[in-house]
PDB file of C-alpha atoms and ligand atoms in Angstrom:
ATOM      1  CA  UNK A   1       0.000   0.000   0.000  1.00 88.00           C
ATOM      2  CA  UNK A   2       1.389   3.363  -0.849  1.00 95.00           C
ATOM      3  CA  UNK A   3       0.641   5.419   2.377  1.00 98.00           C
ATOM      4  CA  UNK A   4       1.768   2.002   4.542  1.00 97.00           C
ATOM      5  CA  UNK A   5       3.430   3.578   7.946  1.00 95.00           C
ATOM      6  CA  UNK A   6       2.300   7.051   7.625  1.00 98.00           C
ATOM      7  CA  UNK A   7       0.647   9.318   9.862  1.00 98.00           C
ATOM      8  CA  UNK A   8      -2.198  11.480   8.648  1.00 99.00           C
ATOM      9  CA  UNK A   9      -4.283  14.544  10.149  1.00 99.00           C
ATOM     10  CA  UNK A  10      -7.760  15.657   7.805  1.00 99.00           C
ATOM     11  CA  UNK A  11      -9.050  18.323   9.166  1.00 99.00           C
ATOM     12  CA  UNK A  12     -12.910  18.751   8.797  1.00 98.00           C
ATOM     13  CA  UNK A  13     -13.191  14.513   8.267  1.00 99.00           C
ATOM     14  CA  UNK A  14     -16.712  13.877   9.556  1.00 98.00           C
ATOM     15  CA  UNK A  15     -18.291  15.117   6.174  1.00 98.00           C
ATOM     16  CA  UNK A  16     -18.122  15.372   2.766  1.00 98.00           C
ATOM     17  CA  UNK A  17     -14.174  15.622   0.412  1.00 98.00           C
ATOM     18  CA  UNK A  18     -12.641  14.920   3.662  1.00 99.00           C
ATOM     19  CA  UNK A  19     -14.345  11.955   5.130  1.00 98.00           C
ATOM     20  CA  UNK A  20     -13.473  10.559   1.638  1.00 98.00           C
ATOM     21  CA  UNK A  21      -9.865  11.713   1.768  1.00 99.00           C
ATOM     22  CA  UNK A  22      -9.318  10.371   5.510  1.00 99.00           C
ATOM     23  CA  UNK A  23     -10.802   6.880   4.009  1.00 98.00           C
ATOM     24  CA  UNK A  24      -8.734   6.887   0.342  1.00 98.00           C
ATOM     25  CA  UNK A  25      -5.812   7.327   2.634  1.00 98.00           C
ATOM     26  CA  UNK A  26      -6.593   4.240   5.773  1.00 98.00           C
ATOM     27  CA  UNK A  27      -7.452   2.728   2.206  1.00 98.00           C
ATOM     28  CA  UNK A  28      -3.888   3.323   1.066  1.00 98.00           C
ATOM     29  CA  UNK A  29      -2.562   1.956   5.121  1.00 98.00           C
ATOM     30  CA  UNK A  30      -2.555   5.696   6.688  1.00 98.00           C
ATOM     31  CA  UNK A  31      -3.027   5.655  10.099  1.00 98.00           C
ATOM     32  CA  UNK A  32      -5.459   8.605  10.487  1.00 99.00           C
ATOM     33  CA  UNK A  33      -7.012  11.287  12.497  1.00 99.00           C
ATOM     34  CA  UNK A  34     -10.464  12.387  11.960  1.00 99.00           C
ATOM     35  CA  UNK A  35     -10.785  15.771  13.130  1.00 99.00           C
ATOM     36  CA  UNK A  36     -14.499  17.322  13.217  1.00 98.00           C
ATOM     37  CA  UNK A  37     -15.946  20.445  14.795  1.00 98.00           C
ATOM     38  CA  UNK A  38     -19.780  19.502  15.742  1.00 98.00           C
ATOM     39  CA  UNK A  39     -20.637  16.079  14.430  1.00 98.00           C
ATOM     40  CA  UNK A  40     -18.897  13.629  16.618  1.00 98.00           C
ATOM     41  CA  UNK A  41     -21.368  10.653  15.399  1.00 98.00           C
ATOM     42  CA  UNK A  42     -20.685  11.336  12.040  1.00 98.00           C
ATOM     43  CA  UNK A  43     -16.807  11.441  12.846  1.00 98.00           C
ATOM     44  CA  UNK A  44     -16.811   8.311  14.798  1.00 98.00           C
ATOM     45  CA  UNK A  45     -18.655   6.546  11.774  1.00 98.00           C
ATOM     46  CA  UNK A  46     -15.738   7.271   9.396  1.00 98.00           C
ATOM     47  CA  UNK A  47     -13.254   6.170  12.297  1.00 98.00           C
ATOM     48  CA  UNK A  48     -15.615   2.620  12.884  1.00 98.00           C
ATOM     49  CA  UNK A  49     -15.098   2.325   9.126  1.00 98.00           C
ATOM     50  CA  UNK A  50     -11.819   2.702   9.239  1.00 98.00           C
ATOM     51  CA  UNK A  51     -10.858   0.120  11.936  1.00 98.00           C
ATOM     52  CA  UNK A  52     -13.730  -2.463  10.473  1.00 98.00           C
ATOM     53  CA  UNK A  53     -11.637  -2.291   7.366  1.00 98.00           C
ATOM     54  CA  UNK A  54      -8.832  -3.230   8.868  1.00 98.00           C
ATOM     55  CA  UNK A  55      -7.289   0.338   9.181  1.00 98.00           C
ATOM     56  CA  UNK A  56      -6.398   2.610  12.385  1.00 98.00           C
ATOM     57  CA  UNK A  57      -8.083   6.229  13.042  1.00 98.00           C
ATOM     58  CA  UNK A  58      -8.794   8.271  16.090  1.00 98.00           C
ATOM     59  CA  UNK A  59     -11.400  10.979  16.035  1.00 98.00           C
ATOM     60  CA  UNK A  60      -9.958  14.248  17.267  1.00 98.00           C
ATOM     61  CA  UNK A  61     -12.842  16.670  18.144  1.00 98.00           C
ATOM     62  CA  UNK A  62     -11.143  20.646  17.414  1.00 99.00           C
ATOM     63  CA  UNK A  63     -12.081  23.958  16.185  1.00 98.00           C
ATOM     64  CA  UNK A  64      -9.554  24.389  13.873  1.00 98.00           C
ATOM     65  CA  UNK A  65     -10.029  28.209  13.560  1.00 98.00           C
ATOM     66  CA  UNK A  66      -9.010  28.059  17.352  1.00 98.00           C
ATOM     67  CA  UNK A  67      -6.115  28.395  18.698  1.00 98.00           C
ATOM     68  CA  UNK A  68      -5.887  26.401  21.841  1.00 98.00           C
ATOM     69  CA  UNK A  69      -8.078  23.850  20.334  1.00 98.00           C
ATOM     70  CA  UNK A  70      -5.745  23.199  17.583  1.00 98.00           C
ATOM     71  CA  UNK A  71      -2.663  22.453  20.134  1.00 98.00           C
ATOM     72  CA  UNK A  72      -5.074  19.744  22.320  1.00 98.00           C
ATOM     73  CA  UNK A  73      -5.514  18.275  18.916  1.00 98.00           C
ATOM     74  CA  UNK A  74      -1.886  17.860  17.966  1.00 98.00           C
ATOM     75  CA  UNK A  75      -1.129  16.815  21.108  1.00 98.00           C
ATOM     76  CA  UNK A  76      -3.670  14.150  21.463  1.00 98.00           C
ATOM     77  CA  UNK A  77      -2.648  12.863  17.944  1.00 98.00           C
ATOM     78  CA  UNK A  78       1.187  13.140  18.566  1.00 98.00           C
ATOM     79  CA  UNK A  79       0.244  11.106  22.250  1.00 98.00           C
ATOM     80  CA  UNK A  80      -1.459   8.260  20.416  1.00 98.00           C
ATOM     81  CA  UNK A  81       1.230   8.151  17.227  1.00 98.00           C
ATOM     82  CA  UNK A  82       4.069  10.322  17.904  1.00 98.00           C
ATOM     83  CA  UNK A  83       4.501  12.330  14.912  1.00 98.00           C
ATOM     84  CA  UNK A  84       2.251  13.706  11.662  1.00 98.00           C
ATOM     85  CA  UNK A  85       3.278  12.611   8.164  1.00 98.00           C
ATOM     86  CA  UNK A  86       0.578  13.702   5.573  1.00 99.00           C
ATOM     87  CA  UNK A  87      -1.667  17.391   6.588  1.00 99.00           C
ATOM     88  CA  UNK A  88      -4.517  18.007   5.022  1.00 99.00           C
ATOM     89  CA  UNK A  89      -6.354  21.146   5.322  1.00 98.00           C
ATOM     90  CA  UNK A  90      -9.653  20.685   4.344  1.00 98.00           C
ATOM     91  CA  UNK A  91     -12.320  21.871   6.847  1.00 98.00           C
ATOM     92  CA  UNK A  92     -14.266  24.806   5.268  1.00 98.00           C
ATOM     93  CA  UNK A  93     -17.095  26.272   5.297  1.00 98.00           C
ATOM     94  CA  UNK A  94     -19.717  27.952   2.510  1.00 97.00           C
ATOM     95  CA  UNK A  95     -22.091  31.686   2.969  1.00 96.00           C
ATOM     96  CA  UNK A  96     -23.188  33.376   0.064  1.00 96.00           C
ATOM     97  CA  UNK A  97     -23.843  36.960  -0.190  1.00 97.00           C
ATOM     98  CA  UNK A  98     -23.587  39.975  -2.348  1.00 98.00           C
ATOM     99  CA  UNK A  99     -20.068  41.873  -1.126  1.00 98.00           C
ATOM    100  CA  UNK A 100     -22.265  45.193  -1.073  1.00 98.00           C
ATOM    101  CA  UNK A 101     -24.531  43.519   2.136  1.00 98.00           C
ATOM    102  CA  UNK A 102     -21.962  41.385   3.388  1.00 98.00           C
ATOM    103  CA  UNK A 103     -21.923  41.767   7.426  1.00 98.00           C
ATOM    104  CA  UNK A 104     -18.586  41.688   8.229  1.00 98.00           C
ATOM    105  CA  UNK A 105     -18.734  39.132  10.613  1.00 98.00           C
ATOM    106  CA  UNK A 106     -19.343  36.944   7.814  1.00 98.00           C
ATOM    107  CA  UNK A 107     -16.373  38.353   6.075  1.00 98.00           C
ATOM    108  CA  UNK A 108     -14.495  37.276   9.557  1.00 98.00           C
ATOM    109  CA  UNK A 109     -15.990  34.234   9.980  1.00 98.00           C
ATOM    110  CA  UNK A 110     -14.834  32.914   6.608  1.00 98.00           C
ATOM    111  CA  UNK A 111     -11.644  33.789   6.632  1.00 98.00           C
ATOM    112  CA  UNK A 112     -11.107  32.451  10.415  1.00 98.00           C
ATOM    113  CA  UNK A 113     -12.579  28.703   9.440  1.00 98.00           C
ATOM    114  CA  UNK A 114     -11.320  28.711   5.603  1.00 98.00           C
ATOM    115  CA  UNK A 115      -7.892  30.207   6.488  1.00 98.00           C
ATOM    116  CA  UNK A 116      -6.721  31.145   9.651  1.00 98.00           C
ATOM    117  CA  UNK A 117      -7.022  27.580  10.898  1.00 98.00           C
ATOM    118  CA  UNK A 118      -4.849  26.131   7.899  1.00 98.00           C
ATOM    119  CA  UNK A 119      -2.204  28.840   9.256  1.00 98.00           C
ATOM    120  CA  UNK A 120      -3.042  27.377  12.999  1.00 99.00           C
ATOM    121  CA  UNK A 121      -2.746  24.158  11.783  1.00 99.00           C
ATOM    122  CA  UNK A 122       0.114  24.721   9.653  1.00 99.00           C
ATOM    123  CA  UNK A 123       2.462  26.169  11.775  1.00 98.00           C
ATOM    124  CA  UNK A 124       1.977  23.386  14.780  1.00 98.00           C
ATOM    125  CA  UNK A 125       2.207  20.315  12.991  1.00 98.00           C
ATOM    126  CA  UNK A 126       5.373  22.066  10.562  1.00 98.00           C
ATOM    127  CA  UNK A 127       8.213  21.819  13.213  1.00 98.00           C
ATOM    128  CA  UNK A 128       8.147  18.367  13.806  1.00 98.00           C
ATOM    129  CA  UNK A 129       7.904  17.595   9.623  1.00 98.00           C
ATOM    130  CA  UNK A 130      10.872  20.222   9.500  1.00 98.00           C
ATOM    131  CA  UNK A 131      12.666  18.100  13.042  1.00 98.00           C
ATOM    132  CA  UNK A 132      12.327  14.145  10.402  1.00 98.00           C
ATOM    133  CA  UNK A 133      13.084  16.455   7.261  1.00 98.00           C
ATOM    134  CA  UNK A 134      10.123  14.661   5.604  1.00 98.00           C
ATOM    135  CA  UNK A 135       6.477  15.430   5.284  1.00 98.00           C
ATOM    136  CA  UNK A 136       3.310  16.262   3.090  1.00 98.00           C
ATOM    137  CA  UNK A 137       0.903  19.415   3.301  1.00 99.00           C
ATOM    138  CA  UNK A 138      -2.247  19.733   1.016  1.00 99.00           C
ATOM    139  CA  UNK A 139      -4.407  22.499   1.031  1.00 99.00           C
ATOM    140  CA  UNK A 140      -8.026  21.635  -0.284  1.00 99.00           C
ATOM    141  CA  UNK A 141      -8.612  25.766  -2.307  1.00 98.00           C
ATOM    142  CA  UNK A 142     -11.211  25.160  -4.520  1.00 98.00           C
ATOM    143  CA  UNK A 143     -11.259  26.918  -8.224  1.00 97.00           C
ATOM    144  CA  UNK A 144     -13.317  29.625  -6.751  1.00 97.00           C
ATOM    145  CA  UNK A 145      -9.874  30.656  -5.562  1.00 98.00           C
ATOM    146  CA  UNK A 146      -9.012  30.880  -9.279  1.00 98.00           C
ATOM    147  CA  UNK A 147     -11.927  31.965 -11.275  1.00 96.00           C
ATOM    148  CA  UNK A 148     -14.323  34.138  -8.583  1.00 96.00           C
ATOM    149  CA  UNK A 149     -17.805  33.786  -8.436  1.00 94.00           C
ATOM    150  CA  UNK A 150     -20.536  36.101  -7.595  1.00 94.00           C
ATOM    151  CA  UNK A 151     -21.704  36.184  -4.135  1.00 95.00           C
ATOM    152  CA  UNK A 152     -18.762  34.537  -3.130  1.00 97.00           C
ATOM    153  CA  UNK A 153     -16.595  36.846  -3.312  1.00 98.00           C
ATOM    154  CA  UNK A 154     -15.317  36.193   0.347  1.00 98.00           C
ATOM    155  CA  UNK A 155     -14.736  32.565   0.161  1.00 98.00           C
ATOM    156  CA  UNK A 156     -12.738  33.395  -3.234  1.00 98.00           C
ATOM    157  CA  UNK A 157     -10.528  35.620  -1.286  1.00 98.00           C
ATOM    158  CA  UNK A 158      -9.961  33.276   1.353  1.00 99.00           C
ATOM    159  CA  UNK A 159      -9.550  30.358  -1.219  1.00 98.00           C
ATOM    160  CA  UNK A 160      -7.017  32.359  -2.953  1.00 98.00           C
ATOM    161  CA  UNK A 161      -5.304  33.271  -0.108  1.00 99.00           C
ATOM    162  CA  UNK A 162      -4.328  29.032   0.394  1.00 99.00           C
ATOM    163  CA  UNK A 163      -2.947  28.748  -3.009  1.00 98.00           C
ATOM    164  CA  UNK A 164      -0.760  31.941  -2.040  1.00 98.00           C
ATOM    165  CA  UNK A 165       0.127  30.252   0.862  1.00 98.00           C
ATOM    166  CA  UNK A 166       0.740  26.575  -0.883  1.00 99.00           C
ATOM    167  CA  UNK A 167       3.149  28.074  -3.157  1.00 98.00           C
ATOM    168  CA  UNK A 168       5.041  30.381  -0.586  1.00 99.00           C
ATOM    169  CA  UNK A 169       5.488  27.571   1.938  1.00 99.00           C
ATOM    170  CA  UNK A 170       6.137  24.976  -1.217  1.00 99.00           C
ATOM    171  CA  UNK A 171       9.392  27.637  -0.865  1.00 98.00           C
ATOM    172  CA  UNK A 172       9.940  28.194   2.354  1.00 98.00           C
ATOM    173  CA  UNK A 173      10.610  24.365   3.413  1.00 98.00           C
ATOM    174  CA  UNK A 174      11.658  22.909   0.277  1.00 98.00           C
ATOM    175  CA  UNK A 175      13.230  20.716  -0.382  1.00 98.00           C
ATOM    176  CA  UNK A 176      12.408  17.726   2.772  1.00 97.00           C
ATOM    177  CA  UNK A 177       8.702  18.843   3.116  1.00 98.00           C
ATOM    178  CA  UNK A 178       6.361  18.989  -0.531  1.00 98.00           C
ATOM    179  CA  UNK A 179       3.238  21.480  -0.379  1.00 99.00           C
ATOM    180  CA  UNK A 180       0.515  21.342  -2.577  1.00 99.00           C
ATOM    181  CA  UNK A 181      -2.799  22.655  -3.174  1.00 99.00           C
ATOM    182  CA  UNK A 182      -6.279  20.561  -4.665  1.00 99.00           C
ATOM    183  CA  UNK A 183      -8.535  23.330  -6.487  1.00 98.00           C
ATOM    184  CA  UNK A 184     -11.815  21.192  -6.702  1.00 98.00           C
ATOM    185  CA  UNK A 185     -15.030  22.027  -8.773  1.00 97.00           C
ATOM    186  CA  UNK A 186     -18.416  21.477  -7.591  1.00 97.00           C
ATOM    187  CA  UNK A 187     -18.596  18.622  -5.615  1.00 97.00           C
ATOM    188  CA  UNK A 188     -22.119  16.974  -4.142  1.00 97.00           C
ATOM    189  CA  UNK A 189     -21.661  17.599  -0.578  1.00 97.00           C
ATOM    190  CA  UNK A 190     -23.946  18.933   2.211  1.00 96.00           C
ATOM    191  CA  UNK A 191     -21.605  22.495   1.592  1.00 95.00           C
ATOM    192  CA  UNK A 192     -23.406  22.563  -2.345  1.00 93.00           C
ATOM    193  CA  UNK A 193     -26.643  21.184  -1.150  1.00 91.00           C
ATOM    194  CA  UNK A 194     -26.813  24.348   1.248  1.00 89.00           C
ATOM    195  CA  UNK A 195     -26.073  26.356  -2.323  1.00 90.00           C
ATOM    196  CA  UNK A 196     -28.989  28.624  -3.870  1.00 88.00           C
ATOM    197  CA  UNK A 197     -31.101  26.677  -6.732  1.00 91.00           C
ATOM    198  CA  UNK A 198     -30.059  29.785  -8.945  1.00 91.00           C
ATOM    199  CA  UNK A 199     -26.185  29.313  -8.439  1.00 87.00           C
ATOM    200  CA  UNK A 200     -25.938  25.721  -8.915  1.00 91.00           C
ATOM    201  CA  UNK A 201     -27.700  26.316 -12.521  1.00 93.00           C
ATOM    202  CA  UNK A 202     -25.436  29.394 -13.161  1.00 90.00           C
ATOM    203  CA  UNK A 203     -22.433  26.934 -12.255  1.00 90.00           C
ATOM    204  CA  UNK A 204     -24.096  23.740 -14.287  1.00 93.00           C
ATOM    205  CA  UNK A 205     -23.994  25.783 -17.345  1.00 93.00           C
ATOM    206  CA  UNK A 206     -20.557  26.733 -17.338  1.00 92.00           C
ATOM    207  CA  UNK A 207     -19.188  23.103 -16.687  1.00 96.00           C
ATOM    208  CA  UNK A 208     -17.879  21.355 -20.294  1.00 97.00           C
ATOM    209  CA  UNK A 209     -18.221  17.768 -17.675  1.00 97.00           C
ATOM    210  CA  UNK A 210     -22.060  19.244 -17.455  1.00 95.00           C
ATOM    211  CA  UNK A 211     -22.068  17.414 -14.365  1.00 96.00           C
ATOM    212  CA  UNK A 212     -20.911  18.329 -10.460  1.00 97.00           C
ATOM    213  CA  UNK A 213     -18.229  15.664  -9.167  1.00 98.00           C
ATOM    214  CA  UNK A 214     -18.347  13.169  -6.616  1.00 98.00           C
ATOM    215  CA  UNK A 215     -16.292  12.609  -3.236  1.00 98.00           C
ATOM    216  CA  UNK A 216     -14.811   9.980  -4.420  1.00 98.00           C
ATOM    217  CA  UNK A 217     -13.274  11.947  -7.850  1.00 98.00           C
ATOM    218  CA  UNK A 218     -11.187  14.230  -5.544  1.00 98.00           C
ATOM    219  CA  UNK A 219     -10.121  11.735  -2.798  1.00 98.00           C
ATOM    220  CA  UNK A 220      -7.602  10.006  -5.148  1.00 98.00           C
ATOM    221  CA  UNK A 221      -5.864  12.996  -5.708  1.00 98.00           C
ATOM    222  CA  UNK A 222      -4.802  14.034  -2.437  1.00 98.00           C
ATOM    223  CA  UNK A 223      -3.511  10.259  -1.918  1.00 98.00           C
ATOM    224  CA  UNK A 224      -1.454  10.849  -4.878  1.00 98.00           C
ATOM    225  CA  UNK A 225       0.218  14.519  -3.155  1.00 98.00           C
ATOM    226  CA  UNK A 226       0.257  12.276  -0.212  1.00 98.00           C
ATOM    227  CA  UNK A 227       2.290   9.206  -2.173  1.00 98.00           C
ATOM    228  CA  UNK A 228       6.279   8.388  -3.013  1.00 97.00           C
ATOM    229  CA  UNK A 229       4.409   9.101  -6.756  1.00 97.00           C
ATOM    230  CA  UNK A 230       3.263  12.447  -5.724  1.00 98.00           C
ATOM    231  CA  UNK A 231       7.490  13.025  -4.513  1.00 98.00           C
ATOM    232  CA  UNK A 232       7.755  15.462  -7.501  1.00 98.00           C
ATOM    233  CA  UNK A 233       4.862  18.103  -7.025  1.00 98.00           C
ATOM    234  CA  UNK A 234       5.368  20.563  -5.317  1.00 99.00           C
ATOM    235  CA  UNK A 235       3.817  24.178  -4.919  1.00 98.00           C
ATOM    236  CA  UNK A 236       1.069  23.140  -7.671  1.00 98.00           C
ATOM    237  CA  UNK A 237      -2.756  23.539  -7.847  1.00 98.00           C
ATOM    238  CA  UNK A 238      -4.520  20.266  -9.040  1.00 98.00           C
ATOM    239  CA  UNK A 239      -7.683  20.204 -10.085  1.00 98.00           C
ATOM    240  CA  UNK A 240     -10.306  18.035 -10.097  1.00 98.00           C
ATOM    241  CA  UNK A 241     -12.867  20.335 -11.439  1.00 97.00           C
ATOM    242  CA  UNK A 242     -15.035  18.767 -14.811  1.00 97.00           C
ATOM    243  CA  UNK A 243     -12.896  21.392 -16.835  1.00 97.00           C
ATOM    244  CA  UNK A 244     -14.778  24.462 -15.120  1.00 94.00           C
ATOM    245  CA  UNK A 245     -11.372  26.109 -15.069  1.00 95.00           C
ATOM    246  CA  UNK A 246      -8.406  25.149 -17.283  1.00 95.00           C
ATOM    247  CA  UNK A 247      -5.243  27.078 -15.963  1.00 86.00           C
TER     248      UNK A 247
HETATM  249  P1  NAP B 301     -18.951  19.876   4.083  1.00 96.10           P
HETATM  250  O1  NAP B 301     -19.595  18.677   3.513  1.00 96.10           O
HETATM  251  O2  NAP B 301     -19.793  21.027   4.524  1.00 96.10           O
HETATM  252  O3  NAP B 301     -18.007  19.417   5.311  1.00 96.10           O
HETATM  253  C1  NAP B 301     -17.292  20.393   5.999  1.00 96.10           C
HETATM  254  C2  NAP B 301     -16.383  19.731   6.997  1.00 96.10           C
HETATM  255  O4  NAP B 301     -15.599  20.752   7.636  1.00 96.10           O
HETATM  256  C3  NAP B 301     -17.123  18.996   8.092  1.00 96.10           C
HETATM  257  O5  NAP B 301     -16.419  17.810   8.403  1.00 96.10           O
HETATM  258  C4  NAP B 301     -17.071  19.968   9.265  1.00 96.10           C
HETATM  259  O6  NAP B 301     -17.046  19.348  10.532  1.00 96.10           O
HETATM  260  C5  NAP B 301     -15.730  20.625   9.027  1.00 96.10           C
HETATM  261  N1  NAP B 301     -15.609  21.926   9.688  1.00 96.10           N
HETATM  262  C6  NAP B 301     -16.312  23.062   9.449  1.00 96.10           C
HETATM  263  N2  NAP B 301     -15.901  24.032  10.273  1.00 96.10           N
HETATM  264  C7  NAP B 301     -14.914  23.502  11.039  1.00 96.10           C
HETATM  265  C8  NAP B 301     -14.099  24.004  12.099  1.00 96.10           C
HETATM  266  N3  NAP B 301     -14.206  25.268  12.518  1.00 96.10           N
HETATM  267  N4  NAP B 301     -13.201  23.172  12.672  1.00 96.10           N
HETATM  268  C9  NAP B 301     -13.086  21.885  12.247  1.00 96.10           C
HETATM  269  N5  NAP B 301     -13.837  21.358  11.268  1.00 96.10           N
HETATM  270  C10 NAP B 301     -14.741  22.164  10.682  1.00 96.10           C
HETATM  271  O7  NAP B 301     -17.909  20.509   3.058  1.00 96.10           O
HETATM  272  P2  NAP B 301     -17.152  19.874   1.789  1.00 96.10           P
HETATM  273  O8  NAP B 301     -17.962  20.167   0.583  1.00 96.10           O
HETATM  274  O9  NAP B 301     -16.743  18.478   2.074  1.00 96.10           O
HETATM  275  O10 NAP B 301     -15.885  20.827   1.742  1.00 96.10           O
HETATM  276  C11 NAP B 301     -14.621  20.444   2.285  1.00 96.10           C
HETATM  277  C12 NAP B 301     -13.577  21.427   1.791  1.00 96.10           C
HETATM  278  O11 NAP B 301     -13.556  21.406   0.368  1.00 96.10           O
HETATM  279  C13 NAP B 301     -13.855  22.869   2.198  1.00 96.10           C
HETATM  280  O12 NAP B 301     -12.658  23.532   2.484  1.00 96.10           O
HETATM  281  C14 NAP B 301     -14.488  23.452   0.946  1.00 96.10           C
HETATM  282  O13 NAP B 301     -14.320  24.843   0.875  1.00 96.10           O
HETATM  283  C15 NAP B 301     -13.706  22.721  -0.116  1.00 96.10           C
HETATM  284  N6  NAP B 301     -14.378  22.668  -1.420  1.00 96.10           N
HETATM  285  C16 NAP B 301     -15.598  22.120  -1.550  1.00 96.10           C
HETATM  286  C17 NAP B 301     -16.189  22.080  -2.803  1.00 96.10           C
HETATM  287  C18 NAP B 301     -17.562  21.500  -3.014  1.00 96.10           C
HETATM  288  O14 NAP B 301     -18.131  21.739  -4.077  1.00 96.10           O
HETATM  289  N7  NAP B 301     -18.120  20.731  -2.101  1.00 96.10           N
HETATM  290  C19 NAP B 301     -15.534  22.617  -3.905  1.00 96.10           C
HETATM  291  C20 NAP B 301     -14.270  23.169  -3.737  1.00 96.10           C
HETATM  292  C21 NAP B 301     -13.695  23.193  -2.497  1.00 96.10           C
HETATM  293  P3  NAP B 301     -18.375  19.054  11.459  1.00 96.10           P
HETATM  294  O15 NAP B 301     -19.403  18.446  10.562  1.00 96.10           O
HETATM  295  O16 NAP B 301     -17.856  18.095  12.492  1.00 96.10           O
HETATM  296  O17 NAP B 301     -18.789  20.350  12.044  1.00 96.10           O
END
């Protein structure tokens, strides 16, 4: 298995792209933490999943936009395995408003949960990757980050921002730790089933796949940034994203 002996961290597992990344990688022999914010049940489903497959996981309950709850989470994982291999930043969340009525605690709010954790996060899992001179950090953007879309204009910003960051920090520790980004398209989670009926038809019309993706179309790629065959990338944007941007 490619991922056999590493340690993983997803953040925002219980749901959605990263319950299916947390399970492509125990799929691959990751051991790996679940972290989730308010569904425990839902977190300790992809964990019971994990271990009935044969596979090892631990649920790590965390705000990741918080600061002392992101150190109790690296501390409980680094008690229970000793060290992080493989990051992945994916907790997010979804508003939609026009920028000219935005409140700006929704402004705030978006870029503390889309961005300020993956700096939190980040920065306390980095030393000990920097200590073993080996280690994997993926940023899930999204192509919003990369086209813009109306009434999104915040989560853009703050999507944006990670590929900034991805290809800064792809710098900044080269070359022992690789840093990439995953720029997906619509996917069908509970975050696009929240979507206005309007936007999603706006979106469907622009996609050449004429079709939003599935989990399990994005998962493989961040085992592949996570993989010896992902040892090359570094500082890149992939996208799984039915074509709806073509860099
Ligand atoms: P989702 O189904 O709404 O799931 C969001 C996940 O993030 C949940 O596990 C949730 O945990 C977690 N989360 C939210 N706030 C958190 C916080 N403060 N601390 C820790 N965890 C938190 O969303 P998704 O569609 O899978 O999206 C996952 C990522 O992909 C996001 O970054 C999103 O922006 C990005 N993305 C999604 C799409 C798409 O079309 N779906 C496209 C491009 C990019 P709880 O349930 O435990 O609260």
């Amino acid at each position: 298995m490619r991922l056999d002996g590493k340690i993983a961290l997803v953040t925002g597992a219980s749901r959605g792209i990263g319950r299916g990344i947390a399970e492509a990688l125990a799929q691959e022999g990751a051991k790996v933490a679940v972290n989730y914010f308010g569904s425990p049940e839902a977190a300790n489903e992809v964990v019971e999943g994990i271990i009935a497959s044969g596979g090892d996981a631990l649920a790590v309950q965390a705000d990741v936009s918080d600061e002392q709850d992101v150190t109790r989470m690296i501390n409980q994982i680094l008690d229970r395995w000793g060290r992080i291999d493989v990051l992945v930043n994916n907790a997010g969340i979804l508003t939609q408003s026009h920028l000219a009525e935005m409140p700006t605690t929704m402004w705030d709010e978006m870029m503390r949960v889309n961005l300020r954790s993956a700096f939190l996060v980040t920065r306390a899992v980095l030393p000990g990757m920097l200590a073993r001179k080996q280690g994997r950090i993926i940023y899930v953007a999204s192509q919003l980050g990369l086209k813009g879309a109306p009434d999104l204009v915040h989560y853009s910003a703050a999507k944006a921002a990670l590929i900034g960051m991805t290809r800064a920090l792809a710098r900044e520790v080269a070359p022992h730790i690789q840093v990439n980004a995953i720029a997906p398209g619509p996917i069908e989670t509970d975050m696009v089933a929240g979507i206005t009926d309007d936007w999603k038809a706006m979106k469907m019309a622009e996609l050449p796949l004429a079709r939003f993706g599935q989990v399990r179309e994005v998962a493989p790629t961040a085992v592949f940034l996570a993989s010896d065959d992902g040892a090359y990338y570094t500082g890149q944007v992939l996208g799984p994203n039915g074509g709806d941007v073509m860099p």
